[in-house]
Structure formats: C-alpha cells, structure tokens
mmCIF file with all atom_site columns, C-alpha atoms in Angstrom:
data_model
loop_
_atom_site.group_PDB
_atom_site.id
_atom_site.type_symbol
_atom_site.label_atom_id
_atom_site.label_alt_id
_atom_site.label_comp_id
_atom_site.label_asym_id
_atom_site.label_entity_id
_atom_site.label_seq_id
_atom_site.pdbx_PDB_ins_code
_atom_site.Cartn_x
_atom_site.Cartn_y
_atom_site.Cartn_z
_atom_site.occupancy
_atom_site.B_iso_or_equiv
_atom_site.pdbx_formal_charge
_atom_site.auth_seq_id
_atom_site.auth_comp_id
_atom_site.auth_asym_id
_atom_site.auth_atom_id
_atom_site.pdbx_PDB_model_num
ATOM 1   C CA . UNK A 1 1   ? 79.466  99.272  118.051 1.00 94.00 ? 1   UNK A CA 1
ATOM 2   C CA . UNK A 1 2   ? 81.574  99.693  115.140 1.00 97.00 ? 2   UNK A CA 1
ATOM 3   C CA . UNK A 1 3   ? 82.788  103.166 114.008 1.00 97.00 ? 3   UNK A CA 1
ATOM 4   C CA . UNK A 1 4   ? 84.088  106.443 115.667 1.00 97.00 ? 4   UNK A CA 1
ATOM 5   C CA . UNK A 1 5   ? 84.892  106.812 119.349 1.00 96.00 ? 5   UNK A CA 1
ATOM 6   C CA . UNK A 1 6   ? 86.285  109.258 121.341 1.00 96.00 ? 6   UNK A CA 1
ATOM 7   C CA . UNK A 1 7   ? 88.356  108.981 124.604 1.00 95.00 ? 7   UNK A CA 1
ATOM 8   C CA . UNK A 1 8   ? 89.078  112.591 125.208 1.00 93.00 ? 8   UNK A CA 1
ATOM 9   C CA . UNK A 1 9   ? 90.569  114.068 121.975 1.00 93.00 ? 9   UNK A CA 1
ATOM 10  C CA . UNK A 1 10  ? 91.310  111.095 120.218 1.00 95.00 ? 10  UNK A CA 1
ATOM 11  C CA . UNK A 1 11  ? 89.792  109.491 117.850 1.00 96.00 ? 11  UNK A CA 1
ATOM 12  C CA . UNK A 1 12  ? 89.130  105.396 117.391 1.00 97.00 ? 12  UNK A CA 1
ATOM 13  C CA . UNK A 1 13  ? 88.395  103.879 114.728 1.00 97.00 ? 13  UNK A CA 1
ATOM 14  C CA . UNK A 1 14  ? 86.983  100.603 115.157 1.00 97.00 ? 14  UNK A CA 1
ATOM 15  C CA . UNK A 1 15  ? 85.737  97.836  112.957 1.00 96.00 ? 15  UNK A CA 1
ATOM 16  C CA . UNK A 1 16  ? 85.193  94.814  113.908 1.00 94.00 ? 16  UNK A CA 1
ATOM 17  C CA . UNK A 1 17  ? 88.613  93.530  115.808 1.00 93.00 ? 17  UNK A CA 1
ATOM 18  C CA . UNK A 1 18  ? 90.767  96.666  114.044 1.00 94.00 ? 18  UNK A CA 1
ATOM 19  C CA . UNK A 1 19  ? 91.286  99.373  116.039 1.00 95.00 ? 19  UNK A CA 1
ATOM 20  C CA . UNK A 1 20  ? 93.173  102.233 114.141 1.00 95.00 ? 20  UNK A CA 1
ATOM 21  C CA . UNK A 1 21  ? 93.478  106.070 114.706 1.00 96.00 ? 21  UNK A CA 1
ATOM 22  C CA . UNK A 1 22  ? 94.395  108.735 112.584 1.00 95.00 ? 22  UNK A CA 1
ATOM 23  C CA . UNK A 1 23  ? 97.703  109.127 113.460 1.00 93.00 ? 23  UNK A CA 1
ATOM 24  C CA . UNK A 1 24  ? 100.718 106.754 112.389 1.00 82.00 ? 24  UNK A CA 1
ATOM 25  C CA . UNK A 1 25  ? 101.713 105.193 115.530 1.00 86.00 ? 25  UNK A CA 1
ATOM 26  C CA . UNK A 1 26  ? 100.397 103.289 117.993 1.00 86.00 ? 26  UNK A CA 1
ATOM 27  C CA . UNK A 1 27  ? 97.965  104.893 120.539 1.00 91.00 ? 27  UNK A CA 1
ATOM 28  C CA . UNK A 1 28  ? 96.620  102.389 123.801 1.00 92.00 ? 28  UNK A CA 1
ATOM 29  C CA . UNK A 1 29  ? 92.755  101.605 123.005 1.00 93.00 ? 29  UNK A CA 1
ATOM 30  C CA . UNK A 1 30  ? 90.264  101.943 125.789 1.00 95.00 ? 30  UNK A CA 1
ATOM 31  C CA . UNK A 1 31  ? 87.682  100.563 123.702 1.00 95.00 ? 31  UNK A CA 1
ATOM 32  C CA . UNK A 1 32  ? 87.138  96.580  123.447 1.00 93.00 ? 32  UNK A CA 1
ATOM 33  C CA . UNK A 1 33  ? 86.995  94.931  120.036 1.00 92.00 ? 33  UNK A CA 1
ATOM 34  C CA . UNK A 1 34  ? 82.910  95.312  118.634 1.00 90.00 ? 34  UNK A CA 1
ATOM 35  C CA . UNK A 1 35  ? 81.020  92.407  119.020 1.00 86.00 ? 35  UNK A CA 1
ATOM 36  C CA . UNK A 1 36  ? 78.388  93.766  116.240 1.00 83.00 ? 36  UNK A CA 1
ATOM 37  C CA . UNK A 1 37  ? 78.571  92.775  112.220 1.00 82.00 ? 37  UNK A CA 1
ATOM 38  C CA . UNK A 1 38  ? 81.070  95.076  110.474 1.00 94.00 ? 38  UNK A CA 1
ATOM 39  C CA . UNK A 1 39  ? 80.823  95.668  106.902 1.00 96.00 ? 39  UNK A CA 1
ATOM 40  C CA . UNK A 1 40  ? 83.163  98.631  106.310 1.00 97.00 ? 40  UNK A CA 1
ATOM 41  C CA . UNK A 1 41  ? 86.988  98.578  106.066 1.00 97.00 ? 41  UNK A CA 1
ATOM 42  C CA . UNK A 1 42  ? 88.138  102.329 106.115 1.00 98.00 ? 42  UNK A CA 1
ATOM 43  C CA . UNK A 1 43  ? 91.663  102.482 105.302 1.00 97.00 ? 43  UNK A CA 1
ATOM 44  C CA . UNK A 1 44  ? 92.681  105.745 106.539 1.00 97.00 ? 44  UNK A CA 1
ATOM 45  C CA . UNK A 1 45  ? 96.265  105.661 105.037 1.00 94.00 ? 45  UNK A CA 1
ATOM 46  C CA . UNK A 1 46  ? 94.363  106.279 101.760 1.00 93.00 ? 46  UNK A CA 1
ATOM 47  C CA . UNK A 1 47  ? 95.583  109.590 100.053 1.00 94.00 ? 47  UNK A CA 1
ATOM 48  C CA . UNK A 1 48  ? 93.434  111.746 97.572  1.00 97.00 ? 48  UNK A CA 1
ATOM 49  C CA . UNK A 1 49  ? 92.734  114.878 95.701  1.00 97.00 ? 49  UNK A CA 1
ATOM 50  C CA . UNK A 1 50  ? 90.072  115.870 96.942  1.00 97.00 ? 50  UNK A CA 1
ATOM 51  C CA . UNK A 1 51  ? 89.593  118.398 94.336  1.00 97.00 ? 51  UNK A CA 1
ATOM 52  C CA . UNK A 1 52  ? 88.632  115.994 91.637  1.00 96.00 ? 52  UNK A CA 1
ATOM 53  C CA . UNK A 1 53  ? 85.349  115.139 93.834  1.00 98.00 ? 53  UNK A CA 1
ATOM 54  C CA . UNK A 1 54  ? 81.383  116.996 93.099  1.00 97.00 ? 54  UNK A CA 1
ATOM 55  C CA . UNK A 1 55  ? 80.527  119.248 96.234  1.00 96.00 ? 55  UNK A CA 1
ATOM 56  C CA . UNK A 1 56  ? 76.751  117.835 96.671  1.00 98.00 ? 56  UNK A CA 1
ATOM 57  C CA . UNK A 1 57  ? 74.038  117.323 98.737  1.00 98.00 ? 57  UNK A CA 1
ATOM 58  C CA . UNK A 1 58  ? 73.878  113.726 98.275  1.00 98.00 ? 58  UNK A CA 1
ATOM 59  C CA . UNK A 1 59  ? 77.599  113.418 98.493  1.00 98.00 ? 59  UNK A CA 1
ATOM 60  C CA . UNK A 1 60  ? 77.175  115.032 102.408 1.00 98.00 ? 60  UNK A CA 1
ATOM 61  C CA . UNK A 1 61  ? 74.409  112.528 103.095 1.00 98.00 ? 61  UNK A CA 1
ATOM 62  C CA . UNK A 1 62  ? 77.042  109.165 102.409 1.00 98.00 ? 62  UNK A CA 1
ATOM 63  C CA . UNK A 1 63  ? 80.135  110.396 103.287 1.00 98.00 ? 63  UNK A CA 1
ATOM 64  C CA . UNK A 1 64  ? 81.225  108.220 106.595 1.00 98.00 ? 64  UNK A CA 1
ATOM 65  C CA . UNK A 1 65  ? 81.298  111.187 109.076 1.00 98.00 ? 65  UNK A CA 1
ATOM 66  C CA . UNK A 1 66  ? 79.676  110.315 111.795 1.00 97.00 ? 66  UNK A CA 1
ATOM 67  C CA . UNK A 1 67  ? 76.422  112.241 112.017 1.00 93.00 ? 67  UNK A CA 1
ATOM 68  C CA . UNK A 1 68  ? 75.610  114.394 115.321 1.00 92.00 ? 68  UNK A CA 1
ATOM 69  C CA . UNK A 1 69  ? 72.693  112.355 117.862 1.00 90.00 ? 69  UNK A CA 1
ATOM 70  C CA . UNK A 1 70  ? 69.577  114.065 116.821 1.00 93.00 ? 70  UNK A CA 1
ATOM 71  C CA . UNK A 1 71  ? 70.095  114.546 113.141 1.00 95.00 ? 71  UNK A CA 1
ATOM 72  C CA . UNK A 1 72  ? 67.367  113.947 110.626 1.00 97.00 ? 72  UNK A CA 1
ATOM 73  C CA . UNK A 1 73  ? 67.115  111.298 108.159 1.00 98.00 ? 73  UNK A CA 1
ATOM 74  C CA . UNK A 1 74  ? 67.970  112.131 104.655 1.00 98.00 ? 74  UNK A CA 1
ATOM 75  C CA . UNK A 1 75  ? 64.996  111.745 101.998 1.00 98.00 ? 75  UNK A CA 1
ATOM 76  C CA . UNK A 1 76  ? 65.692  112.261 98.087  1.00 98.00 ? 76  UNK A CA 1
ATOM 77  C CA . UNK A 1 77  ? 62.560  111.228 95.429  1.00 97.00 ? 77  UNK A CA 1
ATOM 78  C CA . UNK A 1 78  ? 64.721  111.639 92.524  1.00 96.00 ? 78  UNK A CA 1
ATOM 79  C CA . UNK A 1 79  ? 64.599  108.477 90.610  1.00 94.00 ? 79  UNK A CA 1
ATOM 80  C CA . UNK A 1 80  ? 67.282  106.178 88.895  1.00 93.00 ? 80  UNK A CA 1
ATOM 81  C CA . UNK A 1 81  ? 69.858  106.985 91.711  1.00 97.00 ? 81  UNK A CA 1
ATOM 82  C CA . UNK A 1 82  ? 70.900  102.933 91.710  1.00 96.00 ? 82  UNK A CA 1
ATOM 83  C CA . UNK A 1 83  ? 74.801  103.563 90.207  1.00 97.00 ? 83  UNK A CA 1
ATOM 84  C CA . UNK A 1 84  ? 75.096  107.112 92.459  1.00 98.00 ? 84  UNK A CA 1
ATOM 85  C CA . UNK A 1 85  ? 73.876  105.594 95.109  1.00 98.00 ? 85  UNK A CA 1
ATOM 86  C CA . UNK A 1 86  ? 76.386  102.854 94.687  1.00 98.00 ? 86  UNK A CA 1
ATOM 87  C CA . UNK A 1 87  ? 79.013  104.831 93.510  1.00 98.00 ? 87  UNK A CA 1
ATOM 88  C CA . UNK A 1 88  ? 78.612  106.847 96.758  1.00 98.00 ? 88  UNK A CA 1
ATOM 89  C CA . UNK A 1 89  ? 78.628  104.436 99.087  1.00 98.00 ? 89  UNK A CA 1
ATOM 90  C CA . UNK A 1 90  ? 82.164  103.431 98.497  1.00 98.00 ? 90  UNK A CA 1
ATOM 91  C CA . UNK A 1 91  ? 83.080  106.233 100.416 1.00 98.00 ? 91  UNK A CA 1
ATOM 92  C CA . UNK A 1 92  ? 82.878  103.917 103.220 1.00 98.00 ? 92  UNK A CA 1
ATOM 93  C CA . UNK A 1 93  ? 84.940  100.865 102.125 1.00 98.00 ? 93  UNK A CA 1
ATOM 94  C CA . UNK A 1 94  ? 81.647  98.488  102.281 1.00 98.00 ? 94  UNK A CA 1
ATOM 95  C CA . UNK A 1 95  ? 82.653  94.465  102.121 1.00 96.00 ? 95  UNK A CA 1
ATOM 96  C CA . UNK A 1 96  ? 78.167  94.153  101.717 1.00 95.00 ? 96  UNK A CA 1
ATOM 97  C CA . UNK A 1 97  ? 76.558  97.131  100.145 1.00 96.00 ? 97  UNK A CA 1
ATOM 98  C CA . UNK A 1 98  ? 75.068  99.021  102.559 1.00 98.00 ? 98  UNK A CA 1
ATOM 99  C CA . UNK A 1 99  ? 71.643  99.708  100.029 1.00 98.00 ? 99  UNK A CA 1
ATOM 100 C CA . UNK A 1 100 ? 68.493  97.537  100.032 1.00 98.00 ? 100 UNK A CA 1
ATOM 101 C CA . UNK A 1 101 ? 64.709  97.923  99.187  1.00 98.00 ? 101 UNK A CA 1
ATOM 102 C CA . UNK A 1 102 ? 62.837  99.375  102.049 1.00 98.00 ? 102 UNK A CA 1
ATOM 103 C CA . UNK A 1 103 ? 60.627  96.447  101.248 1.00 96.00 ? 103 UNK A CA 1
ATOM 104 C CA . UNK A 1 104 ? 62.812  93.696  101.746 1.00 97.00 ? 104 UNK A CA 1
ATOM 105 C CA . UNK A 1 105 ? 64.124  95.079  105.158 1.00 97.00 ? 105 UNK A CA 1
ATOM 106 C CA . UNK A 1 106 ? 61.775  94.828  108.112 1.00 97.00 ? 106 UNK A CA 1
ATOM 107 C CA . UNK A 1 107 ? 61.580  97.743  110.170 1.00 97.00 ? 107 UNK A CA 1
ATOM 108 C CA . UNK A 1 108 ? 62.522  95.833  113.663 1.00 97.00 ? 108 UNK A CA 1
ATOM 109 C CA . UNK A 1 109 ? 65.702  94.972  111.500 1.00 97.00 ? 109 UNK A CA 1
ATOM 110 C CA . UNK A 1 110 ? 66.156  98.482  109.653 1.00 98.00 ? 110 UNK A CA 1
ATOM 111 C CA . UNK A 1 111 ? 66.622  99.993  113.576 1.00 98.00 ? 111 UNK A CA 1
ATOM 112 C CA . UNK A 1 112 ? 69.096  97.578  114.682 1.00 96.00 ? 112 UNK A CA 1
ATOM 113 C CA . UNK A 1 113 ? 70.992  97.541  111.786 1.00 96.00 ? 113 UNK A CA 1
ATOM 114 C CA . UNK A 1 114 ? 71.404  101.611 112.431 1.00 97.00 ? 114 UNK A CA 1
ATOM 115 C CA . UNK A 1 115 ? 73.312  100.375 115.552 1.00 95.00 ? 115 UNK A CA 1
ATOM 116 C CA . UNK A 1 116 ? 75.786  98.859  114.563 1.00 96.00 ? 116 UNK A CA 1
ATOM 117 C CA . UNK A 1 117 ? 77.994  101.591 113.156 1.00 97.00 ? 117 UNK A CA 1
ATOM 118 C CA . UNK A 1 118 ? 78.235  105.177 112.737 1.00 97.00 ? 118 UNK A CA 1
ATOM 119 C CA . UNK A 1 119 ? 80.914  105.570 109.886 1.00 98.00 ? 119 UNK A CA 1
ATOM 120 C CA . UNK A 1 120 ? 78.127  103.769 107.110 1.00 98.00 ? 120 UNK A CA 1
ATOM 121 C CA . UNK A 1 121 ? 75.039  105.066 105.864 1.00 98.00 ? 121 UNK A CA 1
ATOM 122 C CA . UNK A 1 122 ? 72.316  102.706 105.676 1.00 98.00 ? 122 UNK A CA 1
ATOM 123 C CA . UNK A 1 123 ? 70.417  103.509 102.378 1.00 98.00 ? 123 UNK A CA 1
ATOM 124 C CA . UNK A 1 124 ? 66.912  102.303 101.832 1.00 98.00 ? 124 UNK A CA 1
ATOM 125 C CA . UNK A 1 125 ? 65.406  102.596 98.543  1.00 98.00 ? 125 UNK A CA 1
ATOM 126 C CA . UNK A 1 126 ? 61.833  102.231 97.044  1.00 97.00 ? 126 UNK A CA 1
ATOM 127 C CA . UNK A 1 127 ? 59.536  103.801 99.346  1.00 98.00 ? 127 UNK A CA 1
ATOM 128 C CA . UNK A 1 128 ? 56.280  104.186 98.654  1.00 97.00 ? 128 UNK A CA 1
ATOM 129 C CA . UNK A 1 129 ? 53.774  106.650 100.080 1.00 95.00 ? 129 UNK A CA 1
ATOM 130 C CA . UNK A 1 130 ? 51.719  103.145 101.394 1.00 96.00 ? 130 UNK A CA 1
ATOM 131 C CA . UNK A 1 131 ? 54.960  102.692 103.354 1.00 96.00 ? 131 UNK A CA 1
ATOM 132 C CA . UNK A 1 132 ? 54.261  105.412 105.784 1.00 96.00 ? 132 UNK A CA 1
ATOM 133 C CA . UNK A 1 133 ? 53.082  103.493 108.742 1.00 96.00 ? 133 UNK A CA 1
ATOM 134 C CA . UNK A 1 134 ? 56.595  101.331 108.346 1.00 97.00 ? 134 UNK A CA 1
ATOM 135 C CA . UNK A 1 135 ? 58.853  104.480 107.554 1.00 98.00 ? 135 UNK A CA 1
ATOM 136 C CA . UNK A 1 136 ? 57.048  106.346 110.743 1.00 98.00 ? 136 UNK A CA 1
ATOM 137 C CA . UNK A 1 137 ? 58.433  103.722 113.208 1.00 97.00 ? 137 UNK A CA 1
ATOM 138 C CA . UNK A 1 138 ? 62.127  103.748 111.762 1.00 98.00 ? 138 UNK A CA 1
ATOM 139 C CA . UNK A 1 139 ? 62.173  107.405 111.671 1.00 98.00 ? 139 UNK A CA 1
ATOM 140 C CA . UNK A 1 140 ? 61.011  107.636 115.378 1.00 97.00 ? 140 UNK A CA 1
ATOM 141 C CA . UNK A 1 141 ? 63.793  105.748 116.469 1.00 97.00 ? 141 UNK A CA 1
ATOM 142 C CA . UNK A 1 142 ? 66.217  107.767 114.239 1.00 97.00 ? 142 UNK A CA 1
ATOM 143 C CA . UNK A 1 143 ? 67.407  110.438 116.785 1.00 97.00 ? 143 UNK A CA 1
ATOM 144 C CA . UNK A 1 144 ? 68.679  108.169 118.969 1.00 97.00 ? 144 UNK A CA 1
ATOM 145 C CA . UNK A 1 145 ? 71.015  105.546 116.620 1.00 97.00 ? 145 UNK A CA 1
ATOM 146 C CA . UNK A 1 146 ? 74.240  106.395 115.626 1.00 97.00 ? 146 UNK A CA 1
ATOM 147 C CA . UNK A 1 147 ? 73.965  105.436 111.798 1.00 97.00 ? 147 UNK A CA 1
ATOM 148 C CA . UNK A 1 148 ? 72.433  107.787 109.333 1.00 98.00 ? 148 UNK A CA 1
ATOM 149 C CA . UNK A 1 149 ? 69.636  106.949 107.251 1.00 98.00 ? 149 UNK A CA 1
ATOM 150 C CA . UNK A 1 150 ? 69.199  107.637 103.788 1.00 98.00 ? 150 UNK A CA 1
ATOM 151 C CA . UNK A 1 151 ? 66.163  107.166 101.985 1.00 98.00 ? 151 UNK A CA 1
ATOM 152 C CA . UNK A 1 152 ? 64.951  107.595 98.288  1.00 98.00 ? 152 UNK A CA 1
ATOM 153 C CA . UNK A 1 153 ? 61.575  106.695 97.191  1.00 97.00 ? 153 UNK A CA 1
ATOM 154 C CA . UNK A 1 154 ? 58.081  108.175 96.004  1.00 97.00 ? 154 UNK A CA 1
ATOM 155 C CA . UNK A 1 155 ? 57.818  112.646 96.445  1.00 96.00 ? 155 UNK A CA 1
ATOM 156 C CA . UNK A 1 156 ? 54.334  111.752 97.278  1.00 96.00 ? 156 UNK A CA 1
ATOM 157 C CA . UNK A 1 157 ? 55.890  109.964 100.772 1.00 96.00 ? 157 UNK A CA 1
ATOM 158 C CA . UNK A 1 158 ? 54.375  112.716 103.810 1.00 95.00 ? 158 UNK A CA 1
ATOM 159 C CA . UNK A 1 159 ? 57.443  112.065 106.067 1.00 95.00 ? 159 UNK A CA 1
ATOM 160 C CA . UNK A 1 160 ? 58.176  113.176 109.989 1.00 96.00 ? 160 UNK A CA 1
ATOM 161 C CA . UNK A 1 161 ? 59.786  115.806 111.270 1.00 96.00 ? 161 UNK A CA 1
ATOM 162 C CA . UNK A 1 162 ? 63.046  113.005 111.807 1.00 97.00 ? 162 UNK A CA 1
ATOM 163 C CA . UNK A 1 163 ? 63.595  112.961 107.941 1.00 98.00 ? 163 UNK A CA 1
ATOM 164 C CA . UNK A 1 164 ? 64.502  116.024 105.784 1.00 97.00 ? 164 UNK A CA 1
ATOM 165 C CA . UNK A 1 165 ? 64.408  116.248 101.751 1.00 97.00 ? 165 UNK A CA 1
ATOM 166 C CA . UNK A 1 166 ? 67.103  116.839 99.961  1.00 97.00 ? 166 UNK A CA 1
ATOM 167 C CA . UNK A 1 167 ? 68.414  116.454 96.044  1.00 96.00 ? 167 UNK A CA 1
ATOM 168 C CA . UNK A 1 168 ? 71.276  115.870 94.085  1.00 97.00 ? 168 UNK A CA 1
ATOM 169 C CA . UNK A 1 169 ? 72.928  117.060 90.782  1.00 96.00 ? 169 UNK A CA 1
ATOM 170 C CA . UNK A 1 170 ? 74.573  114.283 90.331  1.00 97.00 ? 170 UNK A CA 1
ATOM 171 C CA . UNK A 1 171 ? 72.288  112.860 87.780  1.00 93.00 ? 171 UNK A CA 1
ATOM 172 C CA . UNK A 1 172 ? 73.984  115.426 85.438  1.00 94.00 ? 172 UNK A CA 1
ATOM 173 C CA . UNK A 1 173 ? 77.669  114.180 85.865  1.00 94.00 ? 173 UNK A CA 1
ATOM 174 C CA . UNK A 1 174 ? 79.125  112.273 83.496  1.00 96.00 ? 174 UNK A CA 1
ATOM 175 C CA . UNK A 1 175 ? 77.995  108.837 85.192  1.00 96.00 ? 175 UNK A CA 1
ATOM 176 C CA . UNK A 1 176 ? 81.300  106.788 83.734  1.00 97.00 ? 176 UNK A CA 1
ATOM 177 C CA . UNK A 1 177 ? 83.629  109.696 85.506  1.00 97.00 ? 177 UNK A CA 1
ATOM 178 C CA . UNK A 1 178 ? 81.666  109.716 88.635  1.00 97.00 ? 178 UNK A CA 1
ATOM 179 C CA . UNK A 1 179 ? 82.358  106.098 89.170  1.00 98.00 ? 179 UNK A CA 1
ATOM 180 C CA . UNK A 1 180 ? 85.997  106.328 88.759  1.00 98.00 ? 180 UNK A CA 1
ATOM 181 C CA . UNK A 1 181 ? 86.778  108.422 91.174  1.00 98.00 ? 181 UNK A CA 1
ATOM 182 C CA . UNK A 1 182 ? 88.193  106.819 93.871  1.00 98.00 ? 182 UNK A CA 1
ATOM 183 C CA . UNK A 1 183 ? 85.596  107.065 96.516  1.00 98.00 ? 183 UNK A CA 1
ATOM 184 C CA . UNK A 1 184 ? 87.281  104.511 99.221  1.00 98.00 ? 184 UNK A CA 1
ATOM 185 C CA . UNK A 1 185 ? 89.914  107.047 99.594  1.00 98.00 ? 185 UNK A CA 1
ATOM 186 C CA . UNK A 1 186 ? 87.716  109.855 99.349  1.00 98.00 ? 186 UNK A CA 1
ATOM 187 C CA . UNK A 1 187 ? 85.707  108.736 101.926 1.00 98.00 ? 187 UNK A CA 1
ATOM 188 C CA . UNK A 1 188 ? 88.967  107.897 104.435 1.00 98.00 ? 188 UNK A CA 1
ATOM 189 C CA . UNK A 1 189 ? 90.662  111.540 103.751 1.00 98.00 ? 189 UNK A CA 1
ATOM 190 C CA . UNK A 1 190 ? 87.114  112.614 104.944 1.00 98.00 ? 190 UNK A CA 1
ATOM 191 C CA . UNK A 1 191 ? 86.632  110.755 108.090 1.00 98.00 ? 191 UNK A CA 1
ATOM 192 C CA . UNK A 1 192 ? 90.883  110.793 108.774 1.00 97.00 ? 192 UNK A CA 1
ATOM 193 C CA . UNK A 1 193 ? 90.017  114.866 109.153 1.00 96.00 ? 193 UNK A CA 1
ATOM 194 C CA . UNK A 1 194 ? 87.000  114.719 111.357 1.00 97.00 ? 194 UNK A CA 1
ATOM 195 C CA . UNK A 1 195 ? 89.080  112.550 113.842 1.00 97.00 ? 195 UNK A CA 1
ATOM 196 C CA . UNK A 1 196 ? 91.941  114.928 113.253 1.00 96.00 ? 196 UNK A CA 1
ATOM 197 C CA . UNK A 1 197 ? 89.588  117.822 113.919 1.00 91.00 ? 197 UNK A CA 1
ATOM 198 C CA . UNK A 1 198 ? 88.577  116.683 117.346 1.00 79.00 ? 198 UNK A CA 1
ATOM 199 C CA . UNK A 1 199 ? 85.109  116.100 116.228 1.00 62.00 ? 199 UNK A CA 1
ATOM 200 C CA . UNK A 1 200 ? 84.328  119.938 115.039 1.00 64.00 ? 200 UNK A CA 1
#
C-alpha cells in the first residue's frame, strides 16, 4: 500500500518505488517498494505559509493525513463544489485526480481503490438518494480501508452510521484566490508534521 507507515516512531512515506521520510537524511526502510497504483507525489521538502490557507471543514476532510481505522466517511450536499473540490485535492500532489462520479465507479472498484493509499482522499461525487443500496456497501467496508472517503451528492441521501455530514464555507471565498494558493505544499507541510508528530 502506498502512503504512511510507521516502524516505531518513524515515519515512511511511500509511493510507489519512493520511499522518503520527513527528515533530511537517509533513514534504512523496512518497508518494500508498493506494488499498488500510486497517483500522488508528496514532496515533503515543500515549504509554506500556512497562514494564507481557510481553516474549514472541507479543507480537514482532503488534507492527506492519514485518517485513524474506524473513521467515518465524509458526506457534504452542497452543490457546485467541482473547482473546491479540485482545488482541494492538490493537497495531495495527485498525477490522476482523485474525484469521479459515484456513477461511473462501481462499488467492487470504489473499495479497492480505498486500499491503495492512505495519504489521498478518494472523492465521489453525484450521489443520488436511488444510490443508497450502492453507497450502503462502500460505506460498510469503510472502517476497515485506510483511504478516506469523501462524498457530495443529494441532502435527501439517508446515509449509515460509517458516513458523517459535514459543510463548507468555502463557496464564499474568492474562488480565483482559493485556487492559487499553493495547495501541493500545503498539503506536504501538513502530512511532513503528522510524521514529525509521531502520529498524535
């Protein structure tokens, strides 16, 4: 699997055949290469003011910290999210957006995909309240994958305990600002201090 692992208290970062950790030199790897598809490339020498970046619920939900086992999935119904939702998924370097129509995705595919990493939200838009049979088996299978899940979709949607509502103000930002912010480095100051932290 791609993303965070711990061998004691440090902190590996690995994607694809790059290993890194959060300090600047070398540490041995225990870990092997992963053999899964890897579609972020978190640079964590990236610097940033991190003052210059919106405190929000929706920022919490794609930032690349790992999420704890057991956390719910993250449901907004706001509407027109597309550039926020785009915007905010820089955070995590992707070289393929991580965002599709719940739709187009089929839910076998949805819960391996949220295997193969735990340092990229997998966002899912569209979801209609007809989709609840479909959105009931991914969220099942939530609590025990790595990635976090990220929904948006109809307020009409009943979901499972596994998914929790949230909203964002972000719709208010100036959207031209928002999306200039640098959000790749954003997103590796972020995860650089979680390793750095020891995982608290």
């Amino acid at each position: 699997m791609n993303g965070i692992h711990w061998e004691g208290d440090i902190a590996f970062l690995i994607q694809g055949e790059r290993i890194t950790t959060a300090f600047n030199f070398e540490i041995p790897c225990p870990f092997e290469p992963s053999k899964s598809p890897c579609d972020h490339r978190i640079d964590l020498r990236a610097e940033v003011d991190t003052t210059r970046f919106p405190t929000d619920p929706l920022v919490d939900a794609m930032s690349p910290v790992p999420h704890n086992m057991g956390d719910q999935a993250v449901f907004t119904s706001q509407q027109d999210l597309s550039i926020i939702l785009a915007t905010l998924s820089r955070m995590s370097s992707p070289t393929r957006l991580p965002i599709a129509p719940f739709w187009s995705v089929r839910p076998d595919k949805i819960i391996r995909s949220l295997g193969y990493t735990n340092v990229q939200p997998l966002v899912l838009t569209g979801v209609r309240a007809k989709d609840k049979r479909f959105v009931d088996q991914v969220l099942e299978a939530v609590p025990y994958l790595p990635r976090r899940l990220v929904l948006q979709g109809e307020p009409t949607l009943v979901l499972r305990p596994e998914a929790r509502r949230t909203t964002t103000t972000l719709g208010q930002v100036n959207i031209a600002d928002l999306v200039s912010l640098p959000w790749e480095a954003y997103g590796a100051h972020l995860l650089k201090q979680h390793m750095l932290s020891k995982g608290h």
